[in-house]
JSON list of C-alpha atoms in Angstrom, two decimals:
[
{"chain": "A", "resi": 179, "resn": "MET", "atom": "CA", "xyz": [0.00, 0.00, 0.00]},
{"chain": "A", "resi": 180, "resn": "ASN", "atom": "CA", "xyz": [1.26, 3.47, -0.92]},
{"chain": "A", "resi": 181, "resn": "ALA", "atom": "CA", "xyz": [1.78, 5.84, 2.02]},
{"chain": "A", "resi": 182, "resn": "ALA", "atom": "CA", "xyz": [-0.64, 8.29, 0.39]},
{"chain": "A", "resi": 183, "resn": "ASP", "atom": "CA", "xyz": [-3.38, 5.69, 0.92]},
{"chain": "A", "resi": 184, "resn": "ASN", "atom": "CA", "xyz": [-3.13, 6.27, 4.67]},
{"chain": "A", "resi": 185, "resn": "ALA", "atom": "CA", "xyz": [-5.25, 8.85, 6.45]},
{"chain": "A", "resi": 186, "resn": "ILE", "atom": "CA", "xyz": [-3.15, 8.65, 9.63]},
{"chain": "A", "resi": 187, "resn": "GLU", "atom": "CA", "xyz": [0.46, 7.58, 10.15]},
{"chain": "A", "resi": 188, "resn": "LEU", "atom": "CA", "xyz": [2.37, 7.43, 13.41]},
{"chain": "A", "resi": 189, "resn": "GLU", "atom": "CA", "xyz": [5.99, 6.30, 13.42]},
{"chain": "A", "resi": 190, "resn": "ASN", "atom": "CA", "xyz": [7.84, 5.61, 16.68]},
{"chain": "A", "resi": 191, "resn": "VAL", "atom": "CA", "xyz": [5.67, 8.17, 18.44]},
{"chain": "A", "resi": 192, "resn": "SER", "atom": "CA", "xyz": [6.16, 8.88, 22.12]},
{"chain": "A", "resi": 193, "resn": "VAL", "atom": "CA", "xyz": [4.42, 11.55, 24.15]},
{"chain": "A", "resi": 194, "resn": "ARG", "atom": "CA", "xyz": [6.06, 12.25, 27.46]},
{"chain": "A", "resi": 195, "resn": "TYR", "atom": "CA", "xyz": [5.55, 14.71, 30.28]},
{"chain": "A", "resi": 196, "resn": "ARG", "atom": "CA", "xyz": [8.12, 15.86, 32.77]},
{"chain": "A", "resi": 197, "resn": "ALA", "atom": "CA", "xyz": [7.17, 14.99, 36.34]},
{"chain": "A", "resi": 198, "resn": "ALA", "atom": "CA", "xyz": [9.14, 15.97, 39.41]},
{"chain": "A", "resi": 199, "resn": "LYS", "atom": "CA", "xyz": [9.44, 13.42, 42.19]},
{"chain": "A", "resi": 200, "resn": "ILE", "atom": "CA", "xyz": [10.61, 14.08, 45.74]},
{"chain": "A", "resi": 201, "resn": "HIS", "atom": "CA", "xyz": [12.29, 10.94, 47.09]},
{"chain": "A", "resi": 202, "resn": "SER", "atom": "CA", "xyz": [12.55, 11.96, 50.74]},
{"chain": "A", "resi": 203, "resn": "PHE", "atom": "CA", "xyz": [10.24, 14.47, 52.37]},
{"chain": "A", "resi": 204, "resn": "LYS", "atom": "CA", "xyz": [12.41, 14.57, 55.50]},
{"chain": "A", "resi": 205, "resn": "ALA", "atom": "CA", "xyz": [15.57, 15.21, 53.48]},
{"chain": "A", "resi": 206, "resn": "ALA", "atom": "CA", "xyz": [13.76, 17.84, 51.47]},
{"chain": "A", "resi": 207, "resn": "LEU", "atom": "CA", "xyz": [12.82, 19.71, 54.65]},
{"chain": "A", "resi": 208, "resn": "VAL", "atom": "CA", "xyz": [16.43, 19.64, 55.84]},
{"chain": "A", "resi": 209, "resn": "SER", "atom": "CA", "xyz": [18.19, 20.49, 52.58]},
{"chain": "A", "resi": 210, "resn": "GLY", "atom": "CA", "xyz": [15.51, 22.25, 50.59]},
{"chain": "A", "resi": 211, "resn": "PHE", "atom": "CA", "xyz": [13.03, 20.73, 48.14]},
{"chain": "A", "resi": 212, "resn": "ALA", "atom": "CA", "xyz": [15.06, 21.59, 45.04]},
{"chain": "A", "resi": 213, "resn": "ALA", "atom": "CA", "xyz": [18.01, 19.44, 46.11]},
{"chain": "A", "resi": 214, "resn": "HIS", "atom": "CA", "xyz": [15.87, 16.31, 46.33]},
{"chain": "A", "resi": 215, "resn": "ARG", "atom": "CA", "xyz": [13.57, 16.89, 43.39]},
{"chain": "A", "resi": 216, "resn": "LYS", "atom": "CA", "xyz": [14.34, 14.52, 40.52]},
{"chain": "A", "resi": 217, "resn": "SER", "atom": "CA", "xyz": [12.93, 15.10, 37.05]},
{"chain": "A", "resi": 218, "resn": "GLU", "atom": "CA", "xyz": [11.31, 12.03, 35.55]},
{"chain": "A", "resi": 219, "resn": "PHE", "atom": "CA", "xyz": [9.19, 11.38, 32.49]},
{"chain": "A", "resi": 220, "resn": "ARG", "atom": "CA", "xyz": [5.67, 10.06, 32.46]},
{"chain": "A", "resi": 221, "resn": "TYR", "atom": "CA", "xyz": [4.55, 8.62, 29.13]},
{"chain": "A", "resi": 222, "resn": "GLY", "atom": "CA", "xyz": [1.18, 9.18, 27.51]},
{"chain": "A", "resi": 223, "resn": "LEU", "atom": "CA", "xyz": [2.33, 7.12, 24.50]},
{"chain": "A", "resi": 224, "resn": "ARG", "atom": "CA", "xyz": [5.47, 5.08, 24.08]},
{"chain": "A", "resi": 225, "resn": "ASP", "atom": "CA", "xyz": [7.03, 4.07, 20.75]},
{"chain": "A", "resi": 226, "resn": "VAL", "atom": "CA", "xyz": [3.76, 3.73, 18.82]},
{"chain": "A", "resi": 227, "resn": "THR", "atom": "CA", "xyz": [3.87, 2.93, 15.11]},
{"chain": "A", "resi": 228, "resn": "LEU", "atom": "CA", "xyz": [0.68, 2.45, 13.11]},
{"chain": "A", "resi": 229, "resn": "ALA", "atom": "CA", "xyz": [-1.07, 3.41, 9.89]},
{"chain": "A", "resi": 230, "resn": "ILE", "atom": "CA", "xyz": [-4.80, 3.82, 9.27]},
{"chain": "A", "resi": 231, "resn": "PRO", "atom": "CA", "xyz": [-5.84, 3.75, 5.59]},
{"chain": "A", "resi": 232, "resn": "HIS", "atom": "CA", "xyz": [-8.44, 6.06, 4.12]},
{"chain": "A", "resi": 233, "resn": "GLY", "atom": "CA", "xyz": [-11.94, 4.66, 4.49]},
{"chain": "A", "resi": 234, "resn": "GLU", "atom": "CA", "xyz": [-11.24, 2.38, 7.44]},
{"chain": "A", "resi": 235, "resn": "ALA", "atom": "CA", "xyz": [-13.27, 2.27, 10.67]},
{"chain": "A", "resi": 236, "resn": "VAL", "atom": "CA", "xyz": [-10.94, 1.67, 13.61]},
{"chain": "A", "resi": 237, "resn": "GLY", "atom": "CA", "xyz": [-11.74, 1.25, 17.29]},
{"chain": "A", "resi": 238, "resn": "ILE", "atom": "CA", "xyz": [-9.30, 2.04, 20.08]},
{"chain": "A", "resi": 239, "resn": "ILE", "atom": "CA", "xyz": [-9.85, 0.17, 23.35]},
{"chain": "A", "resi": 240, "resn": "GLY", "atom": "CA", "xyz": [-8.05, -0.23, 26.65]},
{"chain": "A", "resi": 241, "resn": "PRO", "atom": "CA", "xyz": [-8.37, 0.57, 30.35]},
{"chain": "A", "resi": 242, "resn": "ASN", "atom": "CA", "xyz": [-8.64, 4.08, 31.76]},
{"chain": "A", "resi": 243, "resn": "GLY", "atom": "CA", "xyz": [-5.37, 5.98, 31.57]},
{"chain": "A", "resi": 244, "resn": "ALA", "atom": "CA", "xyz": [-3.93, 3.63, 28.95]},
{"chain": "A", "resi": 245, "resn": "GLY", "atom": "CA", "xyz": [-3.17, 6.34, 26.37]},
{"chain": "A", "resi": 246, "resn": "LYS", "atom": "CA", "xyz": [-6.21, 6.01, 24.10]},
{"chain": "A", "resi": 247, "resn": "SER", "atom": "CA", "xyz": [-7.20, 9.66, 24.20]},
{"chain": "A", "resi": 248, "resn": "THR", "atom": "CA", "xyz": [-3.58, 10.75, 23.85]},
{"chain": "A", "resi": 249, "resn": "LEU", "atom": "CA", "xyz": [-3.31, 8.66, 20.69]},
{"chain": "A", "resi": 250, "resn": "LEU", "atom": "CA", "xyz": [-6.42, 10.34, 19.30]},
{"chain": "A", "resi": 251, "resn": "ARG", "atom": "CA", "xyz": [-5.08, 13.80, 20.13]},
{"chain": "A", "resi": 252, "resn": "VAL", "atom": "CA", "xyz": [-1.80, 13.10, 18.37]},
{"chain": "A", "resi": 253, "resn": "ALA", "atom": "CA", "xyz": [-3.74, 11.95, 15.30]},
{"chain": "A", "resi": 254, "resn": "ALA", "atom": "CA", "xyz": [-5.80, 15.15, 15.45]},
{"chain": "A", "resi": 255, "resn": "GLY", "atom": "CA", "xyz": [-2.70, 17.34, 15.69]},
{"chain": "A", "resi": 256, "resn": "ILE", "atom": "CA", "xyz": [-3.74, 18.64, 19.11]},
{"chain": "A", "resi": 257, "resn": "ILE", "atom": "CA", "xyz": [-0.72, 17.13, 20.89]},
{"chain": "A", "resi": 258, "resn": "PRO", "atom": "CA", "xyz": [2.65, 17.04, 19.10]},
{"chain": "A", "resi": 259, "resn": "PRO", "atom": "CA", "xyz": [4.81, 13.94, 19.58]},
{"chain": "A", "resi": 260, "resn": "SER", "atom": "CA", "xyz": [7.74, 14.30, 21.95]},
{"chain": "A", "resi": 261, "resn": "LEU", "atom": "CA", "xyz": [9.55, 11.75, 19.79]},
{"chain": "A", "resi": 262, "resn": "GLY", "atom": "CA", "xyz": [8.74, 10.29, 16.38]},
{"chain": "A", "resi": 263, "resn": "THR", "atom": "CA", "xyz": [6.48, 11.63, 13.65]},
{"chain": "A", "resi": 264, "resn": "ALA", "atom": "CA", "xyz": [2.72, 11.89, 13.16]},
{"chain": "A", "resi": 265, "resn": "LEU", "atom": "CA", "xyz": [0.90, 12.71, 9.94]},
{"chain": "A", "resi": 266, "resn": "SER", "atom": "CA", "xyz": [-2.79, 13.11, 9.07]},
{"chain": "A", "resi": 267, "resn": "ARG", "atom": "CA", "xyz": [-3.93, 13.59, 5.48]},
{"chain": "A", "resi": 268, "resn": "GLY", "atom": "CA", "xyz": [-7.05, 15.48, 4.48]},
{"chain": "A", "resi": 269, "resn": "THR", "atom": "CA", "xyz": [-9.48, 17.31, 6.75]},
{"chain": "A", "resi": 270, "resn": "VAL", "atom": "CA", "xyz": [-9.81, 16.01, 10.30]},
{"chain": "A", "resi": 271, "resn": "ALA", "atom": "CA", "xyz": [-12.81, 16.60, 12.58]},
{"chain": "A", "resi": 272, "resn": "PRO", "atom": "CA", "xyz": [-12.14, 15.62, 16.21]},
{"chain": "A", "resi": 273, "resn": "VAL", "atom": "CA", "xyz": [-14.81, 15.22, 18.87]},
{"chain": "A", "resi": 274, "resn": "MET", "atom": "CA", "xyz": [-12.79, 15.02, 22.06]},
{"chain": "A", "resi": 275, "resn": "GLU", "atom": "CA", "xyz": [-13.77, 15.53, 25.69]},
{"chain": "A", "resi": 276, "resn": "LEU", "atom": "CA", "xyz": [-17.00, 17.42, 26.04]},
{"chain": "A", "resi": 277, "resn": "GLY", "atom": "CA", "xyz": [-16.60, 21.16, 25.61]},
{"chain": "A", "resi": 278, "resn": "THR", "atom": "CA", "xyz": [-13.41, 21.05, 23.57]},
{"chain": "A", "resi": 279, "resn": "GLY", "atom": "CA", "xyz": [-13.74, 23.54, 20.73]},
{"chain": "A", "resi": 280, "resn": "PHE", "atom": "CA", "xyz": [-16.77, 25.19, 22.31]},
{"chain": "A", "resi": 281, "resn": "GLU", "atom": "CA", "xyz": [-17.21, 28.35, 24.36]},
{"chain": "A", "resi": 282, "resn": "ALA", "atom": "CA", "xyz": [-19.38, 28.12, 27.48]},
{"chain": "A", "resi": 283, "resn": "GLU", "atom": "CA", "xyz": [-20.72, 31.67, 27.30]},
{"chain": "A", "resi": 284, "resn": "LEU", "atom": "CA", "xyz": [-21.78, 31.42, 23.65]},
{"chain": "A", "resi": 285, "resn": "SER", "atom": "CA", "xyz": [-25.14, 29.98, 22.67]},
{"chain": "A", "resi": 286, "resn": "GLY", "atom": "CA", "xyz": [-25.42, 26.62, 20.98]},
{"chain": "A", "resi": 287, "resn": "ARG", "atom": "CA", "xyz": [-26.10, 28.36, 17.69]},
{"chain": "A", "resi": 288, "resn": "GLU", "atom": "CA", "xyz": [-23.06, 30.63, 18.05]},
{"chain": "A", "resi": 289, "resn": "ASN", "atom": "CA", "xyz": [-20.95, 27.60, 18.95]},
{"chain": "A", "resi": 290, "resn": "ILE", "atom": "CA", "xyz": [-21.87, 25.96, 15.65]},
{"chain": "A", "resi": 291, "resn": "PHE", "atom": "CA", "xyz": [-20.06, 28.78, 13.86]},
{"chain": "A", "resi": 292, "resn": "PHE", "atom": "CA", "xyz": [-17.28, 29.02, 16.45]},
{"chain": "A", "resi": 293, "resn": "ASN", "atom": "CA", "xyz": [-16.48, 25.31, 16.29]},
{"chain": "A", "resi": 294, "resn": "GLY", "atom": "CA", "xyz": [-16.82, 25.32, 12.52]},
{"chain": "A", "resi": 295, "resn": "ALA", "atom": "CA", "xyz": [-14.24, 28.10, 12.30]},
{"chain": "A", "resi": 296, "resn": "LEU", "atom": "CA", "xyz": [-11.83, 26.04, 14.43]},
{"chain": "A", "resi": 297, "resn": "LEU", "atom": "CA", "xyz": [-12.31, 23.20, 11.96]},
{"chain": "A", "resi": 298, "resn": "GLY", "atom": "CA", "xyz": [-11.46, 25.53, 9.06]},
{"chain": "A", "resi": 299, "resn": "CYS", "atom": "CA", "xyz": [-15.00, 26.13, 7.78]},
{"chain": "A", "resi": 300, "resn": "SER", "atom": "CA", "xyz": [-16.31, 29.51, 6.67]},
{"chain": "A", "resi": 301, "resn": "ARG", "atom": "CA", "xyz": [-19.38, 31.11, 8.21]},
{"chain": "A", "resi": 302, "resn": "ALA", "atom": "CA", "xyz": [-21.27, 30.68, 4.95]},
{"chain": "A", "resi": 303, "resn": "TYR", "atom": "CA", "xyz": [-20.40, 26.97, 4.87]},
{"chain": "A", "resi": 304, "resn": "MET", "atom": "CA", "xyz": [-21.67, 26.49, 8.42]},
{"chain": "A", "resi": 305, "resn": "ARG", "atom": "CA", "xyz": [-24.77, 28.61, 7.81]},
{"chain": "A", "resi": 306, "resn": "ALA", "atom": "CA", "xyz": [-25.79, 26.25, 5.01]},
{"chain": "A", "resi": 307, "resn": "ARG", "atom": "CA", "xyz": [-25.54, 23.33, 7.45]},
{"chain": "A", "resi": 308, "resn": "ALA", "atom": "CA", "xyz": [-26.80, 24.93, 10.66]},
{"chain": "A", "resi": 309, "resn": "ASP", "atom": "CA", "xyz": [-30.42, 23.79, 10.32]},
{"chain": "A", "resi": 310, "resn": "ASP", "atom": "CA", "xyz": [-29.37, 20.18, 9.75]},
{"chain": "A", "resi": 311, "resn": "ILE", "atom": "CA", "xyz": [-26.96, 20.36, 12.70]},
{"chain": "A", "resi": 312, "resn": "ILE", "atom": "CA", "xyz": [-29.68, 21.67, 14.99]},
{"chain": "A", "resi": 313, "resn": "ALA", "atom": "CA", "xyz": [-32.18, 19.08, 13.78]},
{"chain": "A", "resi": 314, "resn": "PHE", "atom": "CA", "xyz": [-29.77, 16.18, 14.25]},
{"chain": "A", "resi": 315, "resn": "SER", "atom": "CA", "xyz": [-28.69, 17.35, 17.69]},
{"chain": "A", "resi": 316, "resn": "GLY", "atom": "CA", "xyz": [-32.32, 17.47, 18.86]},
{"chain": "A", "resi": 317, "resn": "ILE", "atom": "CA", "xyz": [-31.74, 20.57, 20.99]},
{"chain": "A", "resi": 318, "resn": "ALA", "atom": "CA", "xyz": [-33.63, 23.17, 18.95]},
{"chain": "A", "resi": 319, "resn": "ALA", "atom": "CA", "xyz": [-35.51, 24.39, 22.03]},
{"chain": "A", "resi": 320, "resn": "SER", "atom": "CA", "xyz": [-32.22, 25.34, 23.73]},
{"chain": "A", "resi": 321, "resn": "ILE", "atom": "CA", "xyz": [-30.09, 26.29, 20.73]},
{"chain": "A", "resi": 322, "resn": "ASP", "atom": "CA", "xyz": [-30.01, 30.00, 21.65]},
{"chain": "A", "resi": 323, "resn": "ALA", "atom": "CA", "xyz": [-29.23, 29.40, 25.34]},
{"chain": "A", "resi": 324, "resn": "PRO", "atom": "CA", "xyz": [-25.62, 29.61, 26.63]},
{"chain": "A", "resi": 325, "resn": "LEU", "atom": "CA", "xyz": [-23.70, 26.36, 26.36]},
{"chain": "A", "resi": 326, "resn": "ARG", "atom": "CA", "xyz": [-23.02, 26.44, 30.12]},
{"chain": "A", "resi": 327, "resn": "THR", "atom": "CA", "xyz": [-26.71, 25.68, 30.68]},
{"chain": "A", "resi": 328, "resn": "TYR", "atom": "CA", "xyz": [-26.53, 22.47, 28.61]},
{"chain": "A", "resi": 329, "resn": "SER", "atom": "CA", "xyz": [-26.40, 18.99, 30.04]},
{"chain": "A", "resi": 330, "resn": "THR", "atom": "CA", "xyz": [-23.52, 16.66, 29.17]},
{"chain": "A", "resi": 331, "resn": "GLY", "atom": "CA", "xyz": [-25.74, 14.83, 26.71]},
{"chain": "A", "resi": 332, "resn": "MET", "atom": "CA", "xyz": [-26.77, 18.06, 24.97]},
{"chain": "A", "resi": 333, "resn": "VAL", "atom": "CA", "xyz": [-23.15, 19.12, 24.49]},
{"chain": "A", "resi": 334, "resn": "ALA", "atom": "CA", "xyz": [-22.33, 15.66, 23.12]},
{"chain": "A", "resi": 335, "resn": "ARG", "atom": "CA", "xyz": [-25.19, 15.88, 20.64]},
{"chain": "A", "resi": 336, "resn": "LEU", "atom": "CA", "xyz": [-24.08, 19.28, 19.40]},
{"chain": "A", "resi": 337, "resn": "ALA", "atom": "CA", "xyz": [-20.40, 18.31, 19.17]},
{"chain": "A", "resi": 338, "resn": "PHE", "atom": "CA", "xyz": [-21.15, 15.18, 17.18]},
{"chain": "A", "resi": 339, "resn": "ALA", "atom": "CA", "xyz": [-23.62, 16.97, 14.91]},
{"chain": "A", "resi": 340, "resn": "VAL", "atom": "CA", "xyz": [-21.10, 19.70, 14.04]},
{"chain": "A", "resi": 341, "resn": "ALA", "atom": "CA", "xyz": [-18.18, 17.31, 13.47]},
{"chain": "A", "resi": 342, "resn": "THR", "atom": "CA", "xyz": [-20.19, 15.05, 11.19]},
{"chain": "A", "resi": 343, "resn": "ALA", "atom": "CA", "xyz": [-21.82, 17.90, 9.26]},
{"chain": "A", "resi": 344, "resn": "ILE", "atom": "CA", "xyz": [-18.63, 19.23, 7.69]},
{"chain": "A", "resi": 345, "resn": "GLU", "atom": "CA", "xyz": [-17.93, 16.14, 5.57]},
{"chain": "A", "resi": 346, "resn": "ALA", "atom": "CA", "xyz": [-14.38, 15.72, 6.85]},
{"chain": "A", "resi": 347, "resn": "ASP", "atom": "CA", "xyz": [-12.06, 13.06, 5.46]},
{"chain": "A", "resi": 348, "resn": "THR", "atom": "CA", "xyz": [-11.37, 11.74, 8.96]},
{"chain": "A", "resi": 349, "resn": "ILE", "atom": "CA", "xyz": [-13.56, 11.82, 12.07]},
{"chain": "A", "resi": 350, "resn": "LEU", "atom": "CA", "xyz": [-12.04, 11.14, 15.49]},
{"chain": "A", "resi": 351, "resn": "LEU", "atom": "CA", "xyz": [-14.50, 10.31, 18.30]},
{"chain": "A", "resi": 352, "resn": "ASP", "atom": "CA", "xyz": [-13.46, 10.10, 21.95]},
{"chain": "A", "resi": 353, "resn": "GLU", "atom": "CA", "xyz": [-16.09, 8.33, 24.09]},
{"chain": "A", "resi": 354, "resn": "ILE", "atom": "CA", "xyz": [-18.89, 10.23, 22.35]},
{"chain": "A", "resi": 355, "resn": "LEU", "atom": "CA", "xyz": [-21.06, 7.09, 22.36]},
{"chain": "A", "resi": 356, "resn": "ALA", "atom": "CA", "xyz": [-20.88, 6.86, 26.16]},
{"chain": "A", "resi": 357, "resn": "VAL", "atom": "CA", "xyz": [-23.18, 9.86, 26.62]},
{"chain": "A", "resi": 358, "resn": "GLY", "atom": "CA", "xyz": [-26.70, 10.57, 25.46]},
{"chain": "A", "resi": 359, "resn": "ASP", "atom": "CA", "xyz": [-29.67, 8.24, 25.36]},
{"chain": "A", "resi": 360, "resn": "ALA", "atom": "CA", "xyz": [-30.08, 5.04, 23.36]},
{"chain": "A", "resi": 361, "resn": "SER", "atom": "CA", "xyz": [-31.87, 6.84, 20.54]},
{"chain": "A", "resi": 362, "resn": "PHE", "atom": "CA", "xyz": [-29.00, 9.30, 20.11]},
{"chain": "A", "resi": 363, "resn": "ARG", "atom": "CA", "xyz": [-26.44, 6.49, 20.13]},
{"chain": "A", "resi": 364, "resn": "ARG", "atom": "CA", "xyz": [-28.35, 4.74, 17.37]},
{"chain": "A", "resi": 365, "resn": "GLN", "atom": "CA", "xyz": [-28.36, 7.99, 15.37]},
{"chain": "A", "resi": 366, "resn": "CYS", "atom": "CA", "xyz": [-24.62, 8.31, 15.87]},
{"chain": "A", "resi": 367, "resn": "GLN", "atom": "CA", "xyz": [-23.97, 4.74, 14.81]},
{"chain": "A", "resi": 368, "resn": "ALA", "atom": "CA", "xyz": [-26.08, 5.13, 11.68]},
{"chain": "A", "resi": 369, "resn": "ARG", "atom": "CA", "xyz": [-24.24, 8.30, 10.72]},
{"chain": "A", "resi": 370, "resn": "ILE", "atom": "CA", "xyz": [-20.84, 6.73, 11.37]},
{"chain": "A", "resi": 371, "resn": "GLU", "atom": "CA", "xyz": [-21.79, 3.75, 9.20]},
{"chain": "A", "resi": 372, "resn": "ARG", "atom": "CA", "xyz": [-22.83, 6.13, 6.43]},
{"chain": "A", "resi": 373, "resn": "PHE", "atom": "CA", "xyz": [-19.52, 7.96, 6.62]},
{"chain": "A", "resi": 374, "resn": "VAL", "atom": "CA", "xyz": [-17.55, 4.74, 6.36]},
{"chain": "A", "resi": 375, "resn": "THR", "atom": "CA", "xyz": [-19.69, 3.59, 3.43]},
{"chain": "A", "resi": 376, "resn": "ASN", "atom": "CA", "xyz": [-18.92, 6.89, 1.71]},
{"chain": "A", "resi": 377, "resn": "GLY", "atom": "CA", "xyz": [-15.17, 6.40, 2.18]},
{"chain": "A", "resi": 378, "resn": "ALA", "atom": "CA", "xyz": [-14.44, 8.50, 5.26]},
{"chain": "A", "resi": 379, "resn": "THR", "atom": "CA", "xyz": [-12.00, 7.35, 7.93]},
{"chain": "A", "resi": 380, "resn": "VAL", "atom": "CA", "xyz": [-13.49, 6.96, 11.41]},
{"chain": "A", "resi": 381, "resn": "VAL", "atom": "CA", "xyz": [-11.52, 6.34, 14.60]},
{"chain": "A", "resi": 382, "resn": "VAL", "atom": "CA", "xyz": [-13.54, 5.63, 17.74]},
{"chain": "A", "resi": 383, "resn": "VAL", "atom": "CA", "xyz": [-12.26, 5.50, 21.32]},
{"chain": "A", "resi": 384, "resn": "SER", "atom": "CA", "xyz": [-14.80, 3.68, 23.46]},
{"chain": "A", "resi": 385, "resn": "HIS", "atom": "CA", "xyz": [-15.31, 1.34, 26.40]},
{"chain": "A", "resi": 386, "resn": "GLU", "atom": "CA", "xyz": [-18.49, 0.10, 24.70]},
{"chain": "A", "resi": 387, "resn": "LEU", "atom": "CA", "xyz": [-17.01, -3.03, 23.17]},
{"chain": "A", "resi": 388, "resn": "ASP", "atom": "CA", "xyz": [-20.20, -4.19, 21.47]},
{"chain": "A", "resi": 389, "resn": "VAL", "atom": "CA", "xyz": [-20.53, -0.80, 19.77]},
{"chain": "A", "resi": 390, "resn": "VAL", "atom": "CA", "xyz": [-16.90, -0.93, 18.65]},
{"chain": "A", "resi": 391, "resn": "ALA", "atom": "CA", "xyz": [-17.42, -4.44, 17.30]},
{"chain": "A", "resi": 392, "resn": "SER", "atom": "CA", "xyz": [-20.48, -3.35, 15.30]},
{"chain": "A", "resi": 393, "resn": "LEU", "atom": "CA", "xyz": [-18.84, -0.23, 13.83]},
{"chain": "A", "resi": 394, "resn": "CYS", "atom": "CA", "xyz": [-15.21, -1.16, 13.31]},
{"chain": "A", "resi": 395, "resn": "SER", "atom": "CA", "xyz": [-13.42, -3.71, 11.18]},
{"chain": "A", "resi": 396, "resn": "ARG", "atom": "CA", "xyz": [-10.14, -3.18, 13.04]},
{"chain": "A", "resi": 397, "resn": "VAL", "atom": "CA", "xyz": [-9.33, -2.58, 16.71]},
{"chain": "A", "resi": 398, "resn": "ILE", "atom": "CA", "xyz": [-6.20, -1.23, 18.37]},
{"chain": "A", "resi": 399, "resn": "TRP", "atom": "CA", "xyz": [-5.72, -2.19, 22.03]},
{"chain": "A", "resi": 400, "resn": "VAL", "atom": "CA", "xyz": [-3.68, 0.35, 24.02]},
{"chain": "A", "resi": 401, "resn": "GLU", "atom": "CA", "xyz": [-2.35, -0.32, 27.50]},
{"chain": "A", "resi": 402, "resn": "GLU", "atom": "CA", "xyz": [0.31, 1.43, 29.59]},
{"chain": "A", "resi": 403, "resn": "ALA", "atom": "CA", "xyz": [0.96, 3.88, 26.73]},
{"chain": "A", "resi": 404, "resn": "ARG", "atom": "CA", "xyz": [1.78, 1.12, 24.22]},
{"chain": "A", "resi": 405, "resn": "VAL", "atom": "CA", "xyz": [-0.09, -0.70, 21.48]},
{"chain": "A", "resi": 406, "resn": "VAL", "atom": "CA", "xyz": [-0.38, -4.29, 22.69]},
{"chain": "A", "resi": 407, "resn": "ALA", "atom": "CA", "xyz": [-2.64, -5.61, 19.91]},
{"chain": "A", "resi": 408, "resn": "ASP", "atom": "CA", "xyz": [-3.79, -4.41, 16.49]},
{"chain": "A", "resi": 409, "resn": "GLY", "atom": "CA", "xyz": [-5.93, -6.51, 14.20]},
{"chain": "A", "resi": 410, "resn": "PRO", "atom": "CA", "xyz": [-9.42, -7.67, 13.21]},
{"chain": "A", "resi": 411, "resn": "ALA", "atom": "CA", "xyz": [-12.04, -6.27, 15.60]},
{"chain": "A", "resi": 412, "resn": "ALA", "atom": "CA", "xyz": [-13.48, -9.61, 16.72]},
{"chain": "A", "resi": 413, "resn": "ASP", "atom": "CA", "xyz": [-10.05, -11.09, 17.49]},
{"chain": "A", "resi": 414, "resn": "VAL", "atom": "CA", "xyz": [-8.69, -8.14, 19.47]},
{"chain": "A", "resi": 415, "resn": "ILE", "atom": "CA", "xyz": [-11.91, -7.61, 21.42]},
{"chain": "A", "resi": 416, "resn": "ALA", "atom": "CA", "xyz": [-12.02, -11.31, 22.34]},
{"chain": "A", "resi": 417, "resn": "ARG", "atom": "CA", "xyz": [-8.44, -11.15, 23.62]},
{"chain": "A", "resi": 418, "resn": "TYR", "atom": "CA", "xyz": [-9.18, -7.97, 25.57]},
{"chain": "A", "resi": 419, "resn": "ARG", "atom": "CA", "xyz": [-12.29, -9.46, 27.16]},
{"chain": "A", "resi": 420, "resn": "ALA", "atom": "CA", "xyz": [-10.36, -12.58, 28.14]},
{"chain": "A", "resi": 421, "resn": "ARG", "atom": "CA", "xyz": [-7.62, -10.45, 29.68]},
{"chain": "A", "resi": 422, "resn": "THR", "atom": "CA", "xyz": [-10.01, -8.26, 31.67]},
{"chain": "A", "resi": 423, "resn": "ALA", "atom": "CA", "xyz": [-12.05, -11.28, 32.82]},
{"chain": "A", "resi": 424, "resn": "SER", "atom": "CA", "xyz": [-8.90, -12.95, 34.15]},
{"chain": "A", "resi": 425, "resn": "GLY", "atom": "CA", "xyz": [-8.02, -9.86, 36.16]},
{"chain": "A", "resi": 426, "resn": "LEU", "atom": "CA", "xyz": [-4.44, -9.86, 34.88]}
]
C-alpha cells in the first residue's frame, strides 16, 4: 500500500511529560526541596507505530489511563509527539472531551459557527448546514441558550452533529457514544456507518465493546501507553475481554 493511501500515520511516536518526584520528604525539609527533586518522564504514549488507511473504521480500546485519548489527540494534531512523527492527510474533525472547541458563554447556535471556524469552515459553509446540525442534535428548544446551561448529553449531541456535518475526510471520536440516550447512540452509529460507506476514515475511542465491534473492522488495544494488539475487531476484542475477565 502506498503511504498516500493512509489517512493517519504514526511512526515511533512517544508523548512524554516531565514529572518531578521528591524521594525523601524529610531530606527535602532539611536540605531544601530543590536538592531532592528529581525530574522524571511520564509517558502518555510510548514508541507507537501504526497506519490507518483512508476509508477504514478503527476502534481504540483499553483501560482508563492507557493512552487512548492521547493517541487520538496526536492523530488530530492537538498534541505534538515528543519523539517520532505523526501525519494526518485530508481534513480532520475531532470530537474530544466534552466542551473542547466550544465556548461556554456562547449559545449553541453561536458555537456551531465558532467550532466550525476552528475546523477551518467559513461562516457561509456552516450557515448552510446549521439547520441540519440543529435538527440532528435534537436541541432546537435550547439552541439559543448559553452552552453552560446544557447537560452533558446536549453538548455531546451538538459536538457530534457539528463534526459530522462538515464532511471531513477523517472523524475522530473520543467516548462520544458513552453519553446521550439510546436513541442518540443509534443515530450516531447510523451516521458513522454512512460515513464509512462513503469512504471517510473513522476512529472511535470507546469502552463500549459491542458498539466498537459493530462499527469497526479493526481494533487497536492500548495499554500502559503502548499498542499491545492491532488486528481484526473480533479477534482483538475477544483477547481484551479474556484479559479483563482474568483480572491480569
